[in-house]
Coordinates of C-alpha atoms and ligand atoms in Angstrom, one line a residue:
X1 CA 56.0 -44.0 62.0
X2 CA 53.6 -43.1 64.6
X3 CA 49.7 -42.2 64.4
X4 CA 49.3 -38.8 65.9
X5 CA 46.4 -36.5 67.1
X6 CA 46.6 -32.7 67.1
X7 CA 43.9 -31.1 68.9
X8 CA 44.0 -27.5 67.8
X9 CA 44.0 -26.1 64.3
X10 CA 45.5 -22.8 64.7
X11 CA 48.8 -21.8 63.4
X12 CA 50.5 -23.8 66.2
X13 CA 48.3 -27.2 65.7
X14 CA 48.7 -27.0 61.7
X15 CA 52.0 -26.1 61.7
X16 CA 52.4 -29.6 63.9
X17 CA 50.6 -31.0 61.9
X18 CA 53.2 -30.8 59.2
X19 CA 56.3 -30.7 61.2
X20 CA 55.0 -34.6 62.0
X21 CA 54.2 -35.1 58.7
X22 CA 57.4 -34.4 57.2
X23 CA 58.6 -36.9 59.6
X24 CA 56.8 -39.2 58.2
X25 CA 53.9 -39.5 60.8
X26 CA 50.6 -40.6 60.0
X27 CA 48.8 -37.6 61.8
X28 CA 45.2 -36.3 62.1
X29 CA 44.1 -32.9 62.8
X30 CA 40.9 -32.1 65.0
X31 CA 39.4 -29.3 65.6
X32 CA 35.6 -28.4 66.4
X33 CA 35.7 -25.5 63.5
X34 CA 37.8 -24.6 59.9
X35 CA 41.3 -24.2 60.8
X36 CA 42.8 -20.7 61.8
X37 CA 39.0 -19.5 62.4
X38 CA 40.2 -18.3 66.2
X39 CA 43.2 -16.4 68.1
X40 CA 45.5 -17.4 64.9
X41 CA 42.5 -15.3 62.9
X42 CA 42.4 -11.8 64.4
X43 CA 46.2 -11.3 65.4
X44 CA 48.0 -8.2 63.5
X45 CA 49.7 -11.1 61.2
X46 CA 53.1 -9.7 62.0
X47 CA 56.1 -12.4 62.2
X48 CA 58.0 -11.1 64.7
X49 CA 61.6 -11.7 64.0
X50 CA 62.4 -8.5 66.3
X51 CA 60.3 -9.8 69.0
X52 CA 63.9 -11.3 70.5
X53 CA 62.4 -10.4 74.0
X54 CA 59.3 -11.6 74.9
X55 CA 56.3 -9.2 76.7
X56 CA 57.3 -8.8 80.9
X57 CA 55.5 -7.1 83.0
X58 CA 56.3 -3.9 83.6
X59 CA 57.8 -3.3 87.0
X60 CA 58.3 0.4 87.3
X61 CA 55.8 2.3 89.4
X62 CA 55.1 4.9 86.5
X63 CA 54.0 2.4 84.1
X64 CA 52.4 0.2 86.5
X65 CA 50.2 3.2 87.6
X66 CA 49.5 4.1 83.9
X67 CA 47.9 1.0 83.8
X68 CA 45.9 0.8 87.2
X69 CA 44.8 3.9 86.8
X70 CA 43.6 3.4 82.9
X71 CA 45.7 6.0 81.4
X72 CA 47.3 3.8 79.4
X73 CA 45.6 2.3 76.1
X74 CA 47.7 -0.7 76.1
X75 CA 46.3 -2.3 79.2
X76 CA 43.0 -2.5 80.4
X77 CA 41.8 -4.9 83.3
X78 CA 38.3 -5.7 85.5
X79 CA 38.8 -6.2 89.1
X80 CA 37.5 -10.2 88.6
X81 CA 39.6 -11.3 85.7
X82 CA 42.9 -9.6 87.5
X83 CA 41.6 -11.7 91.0
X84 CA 40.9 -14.7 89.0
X85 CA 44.3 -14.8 87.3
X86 CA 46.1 -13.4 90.8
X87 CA 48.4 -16.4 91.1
X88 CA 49.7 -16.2 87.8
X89 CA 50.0 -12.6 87.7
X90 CA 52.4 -12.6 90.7
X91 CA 54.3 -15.1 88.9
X92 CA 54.6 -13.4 85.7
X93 CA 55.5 -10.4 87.9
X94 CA 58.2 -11.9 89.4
X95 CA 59.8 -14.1 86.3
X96 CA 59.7 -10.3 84.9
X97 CA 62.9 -9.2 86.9
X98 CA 65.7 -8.1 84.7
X99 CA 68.2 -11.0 85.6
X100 CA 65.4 -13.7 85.0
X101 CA 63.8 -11.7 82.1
X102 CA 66.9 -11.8 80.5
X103 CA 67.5 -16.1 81.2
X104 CA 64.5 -16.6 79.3
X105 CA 65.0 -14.3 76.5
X106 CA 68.4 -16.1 76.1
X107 CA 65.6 -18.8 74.9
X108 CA 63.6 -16.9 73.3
X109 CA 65.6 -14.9 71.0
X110 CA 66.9 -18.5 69.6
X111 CA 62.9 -19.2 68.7
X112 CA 62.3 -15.8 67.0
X113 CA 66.0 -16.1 65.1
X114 CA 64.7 -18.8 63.1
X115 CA 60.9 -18.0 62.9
X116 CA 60.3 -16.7 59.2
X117 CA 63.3 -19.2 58.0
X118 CA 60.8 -21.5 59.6
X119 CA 57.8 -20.0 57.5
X120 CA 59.7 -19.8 54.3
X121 CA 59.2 -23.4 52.6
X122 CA 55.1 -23.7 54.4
X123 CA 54.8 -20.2 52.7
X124 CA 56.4 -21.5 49.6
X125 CA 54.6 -25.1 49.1
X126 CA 51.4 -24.0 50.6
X127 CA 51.3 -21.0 47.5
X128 CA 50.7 -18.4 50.0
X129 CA 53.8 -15.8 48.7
X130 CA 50.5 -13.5 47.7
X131 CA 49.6 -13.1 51.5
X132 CA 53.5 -12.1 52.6
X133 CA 55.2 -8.9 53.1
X134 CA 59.2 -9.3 53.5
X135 CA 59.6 -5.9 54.2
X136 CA 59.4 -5.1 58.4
X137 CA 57.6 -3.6 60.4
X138 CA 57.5 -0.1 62.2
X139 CA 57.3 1.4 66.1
X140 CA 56.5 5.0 65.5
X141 CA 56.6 7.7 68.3
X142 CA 55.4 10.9 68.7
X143 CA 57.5 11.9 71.7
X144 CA 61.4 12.3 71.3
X145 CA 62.7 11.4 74.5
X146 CA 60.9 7.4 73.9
X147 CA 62.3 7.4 70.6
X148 CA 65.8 7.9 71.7
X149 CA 65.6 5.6 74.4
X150 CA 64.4 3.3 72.5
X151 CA 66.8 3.6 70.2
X152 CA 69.3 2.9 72.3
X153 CA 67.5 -0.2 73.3
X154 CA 66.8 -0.8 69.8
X155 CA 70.9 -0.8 69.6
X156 CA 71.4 -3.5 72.2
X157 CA 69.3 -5.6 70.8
X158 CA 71.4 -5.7 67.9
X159 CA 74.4 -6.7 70.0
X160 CA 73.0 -9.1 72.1
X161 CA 70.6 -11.0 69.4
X162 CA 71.7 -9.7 66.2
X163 CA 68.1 -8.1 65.2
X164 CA 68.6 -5.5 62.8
X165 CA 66.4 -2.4 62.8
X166 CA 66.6 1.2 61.3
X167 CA 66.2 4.1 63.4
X168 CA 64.8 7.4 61.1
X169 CA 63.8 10.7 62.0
X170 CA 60.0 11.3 61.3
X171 CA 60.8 13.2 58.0
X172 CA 62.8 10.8 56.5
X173 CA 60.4 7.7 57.1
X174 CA 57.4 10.0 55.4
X175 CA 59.4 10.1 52.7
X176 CA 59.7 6.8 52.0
X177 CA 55.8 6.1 53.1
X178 CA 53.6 9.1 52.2
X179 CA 50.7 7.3 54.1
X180 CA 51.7 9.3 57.3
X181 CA 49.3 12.8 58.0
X182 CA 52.7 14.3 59.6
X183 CA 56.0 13.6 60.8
X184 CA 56.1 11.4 63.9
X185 CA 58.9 12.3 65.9
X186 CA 60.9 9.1 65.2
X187 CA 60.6 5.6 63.7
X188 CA 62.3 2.8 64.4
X189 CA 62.0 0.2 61.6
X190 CA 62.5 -3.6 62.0
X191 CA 63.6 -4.9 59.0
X192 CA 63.6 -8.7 59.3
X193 CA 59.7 -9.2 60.6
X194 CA 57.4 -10.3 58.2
X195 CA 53.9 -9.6 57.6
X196 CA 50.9 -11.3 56.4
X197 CA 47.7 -9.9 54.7
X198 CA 45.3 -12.5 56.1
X199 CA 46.4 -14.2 59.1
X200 CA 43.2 -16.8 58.7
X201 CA 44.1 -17.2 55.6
X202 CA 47.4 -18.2 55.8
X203 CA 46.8 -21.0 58.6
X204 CA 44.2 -22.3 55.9
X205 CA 46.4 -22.7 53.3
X206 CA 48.8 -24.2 55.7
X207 CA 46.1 -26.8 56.6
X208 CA 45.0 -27.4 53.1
X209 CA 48.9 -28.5 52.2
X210 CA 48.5 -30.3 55.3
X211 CA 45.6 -32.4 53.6
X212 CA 47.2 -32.2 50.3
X213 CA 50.1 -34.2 51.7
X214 CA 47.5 -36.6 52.5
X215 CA 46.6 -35.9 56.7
X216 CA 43.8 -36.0 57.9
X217 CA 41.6 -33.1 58.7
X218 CA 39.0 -33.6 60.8
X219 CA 35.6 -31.8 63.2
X220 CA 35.9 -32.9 66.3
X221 CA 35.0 -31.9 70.1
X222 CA 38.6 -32.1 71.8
X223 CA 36.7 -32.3 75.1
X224 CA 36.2 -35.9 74.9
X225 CA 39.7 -37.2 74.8
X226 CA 40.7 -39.9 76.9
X227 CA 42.8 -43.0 77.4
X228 CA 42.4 -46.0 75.2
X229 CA 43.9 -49.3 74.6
X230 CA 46.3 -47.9 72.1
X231 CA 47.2 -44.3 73.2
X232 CA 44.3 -41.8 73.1
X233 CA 40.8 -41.4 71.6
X234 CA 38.8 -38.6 70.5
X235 CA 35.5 -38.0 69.0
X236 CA 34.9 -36.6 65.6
X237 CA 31.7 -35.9 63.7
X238 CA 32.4 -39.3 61.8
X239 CA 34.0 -41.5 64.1
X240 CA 36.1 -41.9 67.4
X241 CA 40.1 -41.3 66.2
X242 CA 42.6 -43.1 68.0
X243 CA 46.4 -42.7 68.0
X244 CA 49.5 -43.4 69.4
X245 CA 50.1 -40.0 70.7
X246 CA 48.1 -37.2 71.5
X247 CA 49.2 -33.3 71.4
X248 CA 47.0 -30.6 73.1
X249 CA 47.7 -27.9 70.8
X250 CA 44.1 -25.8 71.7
X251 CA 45.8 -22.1 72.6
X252 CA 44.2 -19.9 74.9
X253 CA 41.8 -24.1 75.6
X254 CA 44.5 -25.9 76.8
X255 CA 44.0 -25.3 80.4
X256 CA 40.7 -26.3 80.6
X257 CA 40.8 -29.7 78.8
X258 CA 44.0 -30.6 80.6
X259 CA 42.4 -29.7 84.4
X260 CA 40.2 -32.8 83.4
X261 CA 43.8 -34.8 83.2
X262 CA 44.9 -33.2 86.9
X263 CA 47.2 -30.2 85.1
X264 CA 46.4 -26.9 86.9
X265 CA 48.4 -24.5 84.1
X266 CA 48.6 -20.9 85.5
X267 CA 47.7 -18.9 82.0
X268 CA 47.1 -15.1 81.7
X269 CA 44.6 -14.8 79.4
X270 CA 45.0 -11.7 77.3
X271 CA 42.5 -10.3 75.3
X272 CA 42.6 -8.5 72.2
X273 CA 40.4 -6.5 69.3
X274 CA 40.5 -5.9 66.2
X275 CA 38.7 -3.5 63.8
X276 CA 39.0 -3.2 59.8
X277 CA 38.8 0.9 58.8
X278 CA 38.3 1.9 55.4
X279 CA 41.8 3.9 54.0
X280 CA 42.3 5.8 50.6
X281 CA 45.8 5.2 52.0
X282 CA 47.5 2.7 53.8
X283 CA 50.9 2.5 55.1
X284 CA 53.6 0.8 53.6
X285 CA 54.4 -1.6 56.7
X286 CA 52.4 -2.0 59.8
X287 CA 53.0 0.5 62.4
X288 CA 53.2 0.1 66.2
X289 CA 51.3 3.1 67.5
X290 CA 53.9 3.0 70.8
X291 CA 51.8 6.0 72.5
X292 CA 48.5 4.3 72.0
X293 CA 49.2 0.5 72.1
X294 CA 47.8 -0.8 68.8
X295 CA 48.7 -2.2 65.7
X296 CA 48.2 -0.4 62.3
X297 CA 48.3 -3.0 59.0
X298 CA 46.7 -3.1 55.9
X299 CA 45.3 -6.5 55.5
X300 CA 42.6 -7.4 52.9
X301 CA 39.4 -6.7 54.6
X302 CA 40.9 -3.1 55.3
X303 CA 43.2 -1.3 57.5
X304 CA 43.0 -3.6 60.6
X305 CA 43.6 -1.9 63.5
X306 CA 44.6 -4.7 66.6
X307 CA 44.5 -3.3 70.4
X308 CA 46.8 -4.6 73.1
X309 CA 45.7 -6.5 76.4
X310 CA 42.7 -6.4 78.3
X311 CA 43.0 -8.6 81.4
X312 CA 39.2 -9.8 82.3
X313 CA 37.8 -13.1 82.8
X314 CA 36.9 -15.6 78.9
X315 CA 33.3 -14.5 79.7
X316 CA 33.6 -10.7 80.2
X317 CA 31.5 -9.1 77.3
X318 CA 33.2 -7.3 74.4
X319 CA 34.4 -4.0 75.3
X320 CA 35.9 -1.6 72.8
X321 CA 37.4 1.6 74.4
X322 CA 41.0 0.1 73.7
X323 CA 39.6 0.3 69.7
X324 CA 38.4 3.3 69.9
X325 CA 41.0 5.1 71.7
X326 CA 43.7 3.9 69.6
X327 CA 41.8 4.5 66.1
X328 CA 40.7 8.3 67.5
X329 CA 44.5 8.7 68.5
X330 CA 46.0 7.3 65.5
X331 CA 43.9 9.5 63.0
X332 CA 46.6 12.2 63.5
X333 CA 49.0 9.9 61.5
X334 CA 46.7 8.1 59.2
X335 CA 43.8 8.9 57.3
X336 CA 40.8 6.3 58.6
X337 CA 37.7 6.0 57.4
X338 CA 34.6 4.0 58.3
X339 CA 34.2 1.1 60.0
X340 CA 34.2 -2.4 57.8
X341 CA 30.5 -3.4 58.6
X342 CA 31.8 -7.3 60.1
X343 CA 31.1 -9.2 63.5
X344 CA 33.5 -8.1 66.1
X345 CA 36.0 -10.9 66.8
X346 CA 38.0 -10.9 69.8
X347 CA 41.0 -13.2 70.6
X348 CA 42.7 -14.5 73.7
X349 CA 46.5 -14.2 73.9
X350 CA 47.3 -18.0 75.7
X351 CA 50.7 -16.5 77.7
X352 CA 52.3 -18.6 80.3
X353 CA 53.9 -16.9 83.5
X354 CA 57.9 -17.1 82.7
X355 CA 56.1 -16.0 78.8
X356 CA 57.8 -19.3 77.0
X357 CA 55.5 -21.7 75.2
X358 CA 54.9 -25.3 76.9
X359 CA 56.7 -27.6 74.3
X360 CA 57.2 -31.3 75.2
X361 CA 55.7 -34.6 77.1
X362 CA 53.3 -33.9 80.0
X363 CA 54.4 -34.8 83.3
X364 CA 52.0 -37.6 84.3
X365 CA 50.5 -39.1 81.3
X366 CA 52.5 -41.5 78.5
X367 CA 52.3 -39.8 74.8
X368 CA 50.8 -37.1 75.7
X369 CA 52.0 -34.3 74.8
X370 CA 51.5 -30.5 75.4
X371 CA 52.1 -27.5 72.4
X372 CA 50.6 -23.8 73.6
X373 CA 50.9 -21.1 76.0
X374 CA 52.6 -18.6 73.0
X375 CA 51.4 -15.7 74.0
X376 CA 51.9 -12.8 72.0
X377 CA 53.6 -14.3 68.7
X378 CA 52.0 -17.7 68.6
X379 CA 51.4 -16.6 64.8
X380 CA 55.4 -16.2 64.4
X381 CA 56.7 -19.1 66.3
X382 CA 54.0 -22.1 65.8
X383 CA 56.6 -23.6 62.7
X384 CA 59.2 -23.5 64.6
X385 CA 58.4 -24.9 68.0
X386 CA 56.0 -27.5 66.2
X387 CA 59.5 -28.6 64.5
X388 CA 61.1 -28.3 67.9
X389 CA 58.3 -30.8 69.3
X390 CA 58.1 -33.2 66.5
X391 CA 61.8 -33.7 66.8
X392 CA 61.2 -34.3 70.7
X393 CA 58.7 -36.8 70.0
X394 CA 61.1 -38.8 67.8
X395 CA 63.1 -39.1 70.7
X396 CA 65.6 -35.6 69.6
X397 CA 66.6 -33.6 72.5
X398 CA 68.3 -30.1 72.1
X399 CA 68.9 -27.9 75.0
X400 CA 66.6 -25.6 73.7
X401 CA 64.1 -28.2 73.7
X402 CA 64.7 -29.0 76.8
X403 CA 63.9 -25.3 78.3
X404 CA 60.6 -25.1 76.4
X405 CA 59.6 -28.4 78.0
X406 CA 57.0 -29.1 80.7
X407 CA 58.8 -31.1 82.7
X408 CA 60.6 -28.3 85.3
X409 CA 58.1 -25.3 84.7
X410 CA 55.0 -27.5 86.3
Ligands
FAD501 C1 45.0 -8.7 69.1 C2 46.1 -9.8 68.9 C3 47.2 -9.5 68.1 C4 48.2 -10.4 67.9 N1 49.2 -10.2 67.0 C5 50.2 -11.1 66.8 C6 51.2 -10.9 65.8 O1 51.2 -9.9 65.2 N2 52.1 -11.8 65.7 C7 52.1 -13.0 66.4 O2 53.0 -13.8 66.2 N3 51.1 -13.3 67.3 C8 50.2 -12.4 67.5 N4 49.2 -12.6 68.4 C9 49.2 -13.9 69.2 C10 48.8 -15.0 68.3 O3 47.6 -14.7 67.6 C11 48.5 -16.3 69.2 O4 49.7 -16.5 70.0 C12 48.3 -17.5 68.3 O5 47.3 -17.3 67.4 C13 48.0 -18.8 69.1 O6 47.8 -19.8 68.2 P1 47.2 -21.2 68.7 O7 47.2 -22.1 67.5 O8 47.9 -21.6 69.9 O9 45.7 -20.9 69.2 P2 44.4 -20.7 68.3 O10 44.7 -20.0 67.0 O11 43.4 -20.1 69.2 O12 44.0 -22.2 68.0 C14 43.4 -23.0 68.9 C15 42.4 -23.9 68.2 O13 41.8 -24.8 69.1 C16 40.5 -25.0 68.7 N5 39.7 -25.5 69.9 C17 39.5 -25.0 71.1 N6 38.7 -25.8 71.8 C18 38.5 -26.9 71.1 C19 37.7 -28.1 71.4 N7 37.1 -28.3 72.5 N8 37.7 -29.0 70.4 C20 38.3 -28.8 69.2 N9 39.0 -27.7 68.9 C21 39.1 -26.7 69.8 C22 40.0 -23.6 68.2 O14 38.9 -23.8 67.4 C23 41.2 -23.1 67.6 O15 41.2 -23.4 66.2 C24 48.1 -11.7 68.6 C25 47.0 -12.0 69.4 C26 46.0 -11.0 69.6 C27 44.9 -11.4 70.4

């Protein structure tokens, strides 16, 4: 048995947390506020057992243009957070080429496999079943000629992962969910994804059978970690913590605490919106608005609408045309009301050039260990890479392991 610190209480810290618990670690948790109050708060709560291919960067010139010029809704950028992230940009550009897309969705694909088998027994013992919805997600489209291609695409997924989907005409699926104004021109349904009412809410109830189990849960400025006799120290409102081993599980944070250490990790920091919308009826799954890049899902506070990426530096005040847009555009399918009167939140999606999450020792520094960088389905995978990295930290290598670790992507 070790003593552990996880710095970060999102979904991937607490689901660390209690990966290492289970273990048998002695293991406490810091973080400067609640747990799941940040990125793991605002996502669209959709576990994305489809998501077998993670997010590259577009390379054709049409799309590319759609998003430089600022036709497209699912992009938006300023000129200084695209110069400030230049480097990793290229990068992420270039790891987007088919052939290497595909070598890391060969990883990938075995994360997302496993992701709500992962969930299932933290959902279970943390008495969260209320929060869950076992029954997919949708993509609609409004445009024939995208449905069928993605269809097709839809199809070799399936073969090449095994993720199953549904592909309906726009009649049928209104049938089954009467939410929708009119009939799209196709749907294609994923049927294995999950989906959670309360994203926040589930991470706390995660973090409170963390505690239950008897960890430690603790407020605590992540900043001041440093090197001590035994391992690693870190200040908390009641006292300095010290452990054994240290994980930096702090998201879209990592970078800037670990520059402190000598790590310069090249991140894209993606930002997203959401906003809750009054419904008299919402639709029976979440729905990817694929001409208008957002997310539809009915959650408790309302009908949450979440935005794609907006590319501009952490400080870059809110902006909320990618809201607005996709709500104005995705009236014609659903009936939206007001606005929930709430502070705006915005998140930052922490995604790493080659888009797989760092999982494993750091380079240079004993016990130390690094746990972010999951982009866009941190909320899906943080079980299952936090039981990938407690394993590696009791001394279990897998292969897969071994591509999610720092060690060659440095
Ligand atoms: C709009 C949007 C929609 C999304 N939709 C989905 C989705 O449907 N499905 C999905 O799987 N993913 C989705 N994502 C991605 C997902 O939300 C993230 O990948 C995930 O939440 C990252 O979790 P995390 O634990 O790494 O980071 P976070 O949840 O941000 O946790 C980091 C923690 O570190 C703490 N912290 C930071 N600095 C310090 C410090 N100095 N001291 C102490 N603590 C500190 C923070 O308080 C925070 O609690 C979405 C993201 C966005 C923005």
């Amino acid at each position: 048995m070790a003593e552990i610190l996880v710095l970060g209480a999102g979904m991937v810290g607490v689901s660390t947390a209690l990966a290492l618990q289970a273990r048998g670690h002695a293991v406490s948790l810091v973080d400067r506020s609640a747990p799941g109050r940040e990125t793991s708060f605002g996502n669209a709560g959709i576990i994305q057992a489809e998501a077998a291919e993670p997010y590259g960067l577009p390379r054709d010139l049409g799309t590319l243009w759609s998003m430089v010029s600022g036709r497209s809704n699912d992009v938006t950028w300023s000129l200084r957070g695209v110069t400030q992230m230049a480097p990793a940009l290229w990068s992420y550009f270039r790891q987007s080429a088919p052939r290497r897309h595909a070598e890391i969705s060969r990883t990938y694909a075995q994360l997302t496999a496993r992701a709500t088998q992962d969930h299932a027994p933290l959902v279970e013992a943390a008495g969260a079943g209320n929060l869950i919805a076992r029954q997919g997600m949708v993509q609609l489209y409004r445009d024939r000629a995208a449905f069928d291609a993605d269809a097709a695409e839809a199809e070799r997924l399936r073969r090449d992962y095994g993720v199953r989907h549904r592909a309906l005409s726009g009649e049928d699926y209104r049938r089954e969910d009467p939410a929708l104004l009119r009939d799209p021109a196709g749907i294609i349904h994923w049927t294995d994804s999950w989906s959670c009412s309360a994203p926040g809410c589930l991470v706390h109830s995660y973090a409170k059978l963390f505690a239950s189990r008897g960890g430690r849960l603790l407020e605590g400025d992540a900043a001041s970690l440093r090197h001590s006799a035994h391992g690693w120290t870190v200040n908390t409102v009641a006292q300095a913590v010290e452990a054994e081993h240290a994980i930096v599980a702090l998201g879209p944070w990592s970078p800037t605490l670990l520059r402190r250490f000598g790590y310069r990790i090249p991140m894209i920091y993606k930002r997203g919106y959401h906003g809750h919308f009054e419904t008299p009826r919402p639709p029976l799954r979440p729905i990817v608005d694929m001409d208008n890049g957002v997310v539809a899902g009915q959650m408790r506070a309302g009908l949450r609408i979440a935005t794609g990426a907006a590319l501009v530096t952490r400080k870059a005040p809110a902006d909320l045309r990618q809201l607005d847009r996709g709500r104005a555009a995705l009236s014609d399918m659903l009936e939206i009301g007001a606005r929930v009167d709430e502070p705006q939140w915005s998140g930052t999606r922490p995604c790493l050039p080659d888009m797989l999450p760092l999982v494993g020792a750091a380079p240079r520094h004993q016990r130390l260990w690094f746990h972010f960088g999951h982009g866009h389905q941190g909320f899906t995978l943080g079980p299952t890479t936090g039981a990938l990295l407690a394993a590696a930290i009791d001394g279990e290598e897998t292969a897969l392991s071994r591509a999610l670790a720092p060690a060659h992507r440095l």
